[in-house]
Amino acid sequence: WAVFQGAEPHTGLYATHVNPDGSFAPGFGAAAMRLARDSSQVNSLSAASDGTGGAVITWFGANPKDPASTAIALRFIHVTYYGIIAMRDTGIVVSTIATAASCAGDGGGGAYVVWEELKSTSNPDIVAQHYDVNGLATWVPSGSPTGRNVCAVAGIQRLRAMHSDGTEGAYVVWADSRTPSTTPLYAMHL
């Protein structure tokens, strides 16, 4: 899988899928598939295998034709082996108060999305949500408008890494300054 930002006006988000022999996967070709149309901004891409031949992708972007996109929002989309599944081409809005994000496939076609959520101007927390193969959130939000708190203690938490565990879960690693003058790494298994 390759996911990238286009350079034309109203930058779009594109993907292509190449087989091990160099041929394109069914539904893909020399011209990459446009995932997010008419985006005014695309940045901070994160993409991972969904475990079934597809890909899960997060990015920060705005869409002038999307009424939910009054500000740069964290978005999520799932692309199957053959192409996009049935969801909005602008991606699902995950959070409008996120500042950094990553995603990992759950091994069964769904995904974990984790992000830094600004609860105040200087205290981001680590928050996550799980999405099923159809892009529907499976966790009831707790401590966040759209996700569940992974870490919400005093101090600054900064997302560092996220990776699938290969058995439908994922590990999240972050830097945490809850103790003054130290910033150790913490981990959580989802």
Tab-separated table of C-alpha atoms in Angstrom:
chain	number	residue	atom	x	y	z
A	1	TRP	CA	0.000	0.000	0.000
A	2	ALA	CA	1.087	3.573	-0.697
A	3	VAL	CA	-0.873	6.543	0.626
A	4	PHE	CA	0.092	10.074	-0.307
A	5	GLN	CA	-1.003	13.677	-0.646
A	6	GLY	CA	-1.537	15.198	-4.091
A	7	ALA	CA	-0.050	18.538	-5.102
A	8	GLU	CA	-2.953	20.000	-7.074
A	9	PRO	CA	-5.135	22.838	-5.718
A	10	HIS	CA	-7.470	21.598	-2.970
A	11	THR	CA	-5.060	18.804	-2.198
A	12	GLY	CA	-6.532	15.324	-2.193
A	13	LEU	CA	-5.534	12.092	-0.500
A	14	TYR	CA	-4.598	9.142	-2.738
A	15	ALA	CA	-3.813	5.450	-2.365
A	16	THR	CA	-2.592	2.625	-4.531
A	17	HIS	CA	-2.138	-1.069	-3.839
A	18	VAL	CA	0.670	-3.056	-5.494
A	19	ASN	CA	1.005	-6.853	-5.348
A	20	PRO	CA	4.333	-8.559	-4.508
A	21	ASP	CA	4.990	-9.190	-8.229
A	22	GLY	CA	4.690	-5.467	-9.027
A	23	SER	CA	1.211	-5.664	-10.561
A	24	PHE	CA	-1.630	-3.527	-9.253
A	25	ALA	CA	-4.260	-5.103	-7.017
A	26	PRO	CA	-7.759	-5.428	-8.538
A	27	GLY	CA	-9.475	-2.057	-8.671
A	28	PHE	CA	-6.186	-0.147	-8.739
A	29	GLY	CA	-3.989	1.007	-11.625
A	30	ALA	CA	-1.285	3.418	-12.710
A	31	ALA	CA	-3.522	6.331	-11.677
A	32	ALA	CA	-3.903	6.214	-7.899
A	33	MET	CA	-7.349	6.077	-6.286
A	34	ARG	CA	-8.480	9.362	-4.795
A	35	LEU	CA	-9.639	8.760	-1.238
A	36	ALA	CA	-10.571	12.237	-0.005
A	37	ARG	CA	-11.880	14.669	-2.576
A	38	ASP	CA	-11.726	18.460	-2.480
A	39	SER	CA	-9.669	18.546	0.687
A	40	SER	CA	-8.231	21.935	1.498
A	41	GLN	CA	-5.525	20.353	3.641
A	42	VAL	CA	-4.126	16.880	4.226
A	43	ASN	CA	-1.313	16.226	6.688
A	44	SER	CA	0.027	13.834	9.331
A	45	LEU	CA	-0.855	10.671	7.436
A	46	SER	CA	-0.812	7.360	9.284
A	47	ALA	CA	-1.581	4.104	7.485
A	48	ALA	CA	-1.436	0.421	8.390
A	49	SER	CA	-2.595	-2.950	7.131
A	50	ASP	CA	-6.042	-4.009	8.310
A	51	GLY	CA	-4.926	-7.650	8.437
A	52	THR	CA	-7.182	-8.737	5.565
A	53	GLY	CA	-5.390	-7.175	2.602
A	54	GLY	CA	-6.845	-3.707	3.074
A	55	ALA	CA	-5.522	-0.572	4.746
A	56	VAL	CA	-6.640	1.766	7.511
A	57	ILE	CA	-5.674	5.422	7.218
A	58	THR	CA	-5.867	8.503	9.438
A	59	TRP	CA	-5.030	12.085	8.559
A	60	PHE	CA	-5.782	15.655	9.559
A	61	GLY	CA	-7.762	17.530	6.950
A	62	ALA	CA	-10.620	19.858	6.164
A	63	ASN	CA	-13.207	19.591	3.424
A	64	PRO	CA	-15.079	22.710	2.281
A	65	LYS	CA	-18.004	20.552	1.061
A	66	ASP	CA	-18.263	18.733	4.393
A	67	PRO	CA	-20.450	20.588	6.929
A	68	ALA	CA	-18.759	18.665	9.772
A	69	SER	CA	-15.398	20.130	8.775
A	70	THR	CA	-15.492	23.641	10.179
A	71	ALA	CA	-11.922	23.106	11.395
A	72	ILE	CA	-9.079	20.749	10.686
A	73	ALA	CA	-10.322	17.385	11.920
A	74	LEU	CA	-8.779	13.986	12.520
A	75	ARG	CA	-10.290	11.651	9.930
A	76	PHE	CA	-10.321	7.895	9.413
A	77	ILE	CA	-11.014	5.777	6.337
A	78	HIS	CA	-10.839	2.045	5.600
A	79	VAL	CA	-9.852	0.795	2.149
A	80	THR	CA	-10.473	-2.862	1.292
A	81	TYR	CA	-8.235	-4.986	-0.906
A	82	TYR	CA	-10.430	-3.996	-3.875
A	83	GLY	CA	-11.155	-0.359	-3.047
A	84	ILE	CA	-13.004	1.884	-0.608
A	85	ILE	CA	-15.726	0.351	1.526
A	86	ALA	CA	-19.016	2.165	1.950
A	87	MET	CA	-18.183	5.278	3.943
A	88	ARG	CA	-17.945	8.995	3.253
A	89	ASP	CA	-15.173	9.863	0.816
A	90	THR	CA	-14.086	12.639	3.172
A	91	GLY	CA	-13.367	10.079	5.872
A	92	ILE	CA	-15.107	9.697	9.211
A	93	VAL	CA	-14.458	12.636	11.554
A	94	VAL	CA	-12.801	11.082	14.599
A	95	SER	CA	-12.032	14.231	16.589
A	96	THR	CA	-11.895	17.995	16.140
A	97	ILE	CA	-9.645	18.514	19.189
A	98	ALA	CA	-6.860	16.085	18.282
A	99	THR	CA	-3.273	17.198	17.671
A	100	ALA	CA	-1.416	13.994	16.740
A	101	ALA	CA	-2.662	10.577	15.707
A	102	SER	CA	-1.805	7.082	14.583
A	103	CYS	CA	-3.707	3.985	13.521
A	104	ALA	CA	-3.198	0.232	13.493
A	105	GLY	CA	-5.265	-2.519	11.930
A	106	ASP	CA	-6.994	-4.930	14.306
A	107	GLY	CA	-6.262	-7.923	12.077
A	108	GLY	CA	-9.900	-8.456	11.174
A	109	GLY	CA	-10.619	-5.515	8.872
A	110	GLY	CA	-11.141	-2.934	11.597
A	111	ALA	CA	-8.768	-0.480	13.221
A	112	TYR	CA	-7.591	1.193	16.386
A	113	VAL	CA	-7.114	4.964	16.142
A	114	VAL	CA	-5.233	6.742	18.917
A	115	TRP	CA	-4.641	10.474	19.280
A	116	GLU	CA	-3.550	13.301	21.544
A	117	GLU	CA	-6.649	15.179	22.661
A	118	LEU	CA	-6.393	18.747	23.929
A	119	LYS	CA	-8.312	18.990	27.192
A	120	SER	CA	-6.591	22.310	27.871
A	121	THR	CA	-4.013	24.397	26.049
A	122	SER	CA	-1.074	22.582	27.630
A	123	ASN	CA	-2.332	19.194	28.770
A	124	PRO	CA	-3.010	16.694	25.971
A	125	ASP	CA	-4.331	13.268	26.951
A	126	ILE	CA	-4.002	10.003	25.024
A	127	VAL	CA	-7.358	8.809	23.663
A	128	ALA	CA	-8.344	5.836	21.477
A	129	GLN	CA	-11.302	4.426	19.566
A	130	HIS	CA	-11.880	1.103	17.828
A	131	TYR	CA	-13.630	0.979	14.444
A	132	ASP	CA	-15.154	-2.126	12.895
A	133	VAL	CA	-14.772	-3.226	9.273
A	134	ASN	CA	-17.576	-0.822	8.265
A	135	GLY	CA	-15.964	2.182	9.941
A	136	LEU	CA	-18.367	2.241	12.882
A	137	ALA	CA	-17.048	3.096	16.359
A	138	THR	CA	-17.371	0.100	18.686
A	139	TRP	CA	-16.459	1.721	22.028
A	140	VAL	CA	-18.778	3.988	23.999
A	141	PRO	CA	-16.839	7.237	24.587
A	142	SER	CA	-15.554	7.729	28.132
A	143	GLY	CA	-13.609	10.804	29.190
A	144	SER	CA	-13.644	12.079	25.591
A	145	PRO	CA	-16.395	13.210	23.212
A	146	THR	CA	-15.452	10.512	20.678
A	147	GLY	CA	-13.090	7.980	22.274
A	148	ARG	CA	-11.903	6.393	25.496
A	149	ASN	CA	-9.108	7.747	27.645
A	150	VAL	CA	-5.914	5.695	27.460
A	151	CYS	CA	-4.097	8.138	29.745
A	152	ALA	CA	-5.663	11.218	31.310
A	153	VAL	CA	-3.500	12.132	34.279
A	154	ALA	CA	-1.903	15.454	35.197
A	155	GLY	CA	1.009	16.478	33.016
A	156	ILE	CA	1.607	16.292	29.295
A	157	GLN	CA	1.191	13.049	27.393
A	158	ARG	CA	2.619	12.836	23.865
A	159	LEU	CA	1.846	9.977	21.493
A	160	ARG	CA	5.001	8.212	20.306
A	161	ALA	CA	3.999	4.954	18.621
A	162	MET	CA	1.197	2.498	17.944
A	163	HIS	CA	1.485	-0.991	16.492
A	164	SER	CA	-0.749	-3.993	15.979
A	165	ASP	CA	-0.071	-6.985	18.235
A	166	GLY	CA	-0.981	-9.414	15.422
A	167	THR	CA	-3.916	-10.881	17.351
A	168	GLU	CA	-6.594	-8.165	16.911
A	169	GLY	CA	-5.168	-5.840	19.550
A	170	ALA	CA	-2.609	-3.028	19.539
A	171	TYR	CA	0.083	-1.433	21.695
A	172	VAL	CA	0.229	2.316	22.337
A	173	VAL	CA	3.421	3.989	23.597
A	174	TRP	CA	3.626	7.583	24.791
A	175	ALA	CA	5.950	9.997	26.584
A	176	ASP	CA	4.517	11.142	29.887
A	177	SER	CA	5.623	14.062	32.053
A	178	ARG	CA	3.274	13.426	34.976
A	179	THR	CA	6.297	13.624	37.294
A	180	PRO	CA	8.167	16.958	37.121
A	181	SER	CA	11.602	16.889	35.426
A	182	THR	CA	11.105	13.378	33.991
A	183	THR	CA	9.516	12.119	30.799
A	184	PRO	CA	9.451	8.320	30.873
A	185	LEU	CA	7.704	6.149	28.293
A	186	TYR	CA	4.486	4.341	29.149
A	187	ALA	CA	2.663	1.626	27.221
A	188	MET	CA	-0.886	0.294	27.044
A	189	HIS	CA	-2.282	-2.805	25.364
A	190	LEU	CA	-5.647	-2.304	23.666
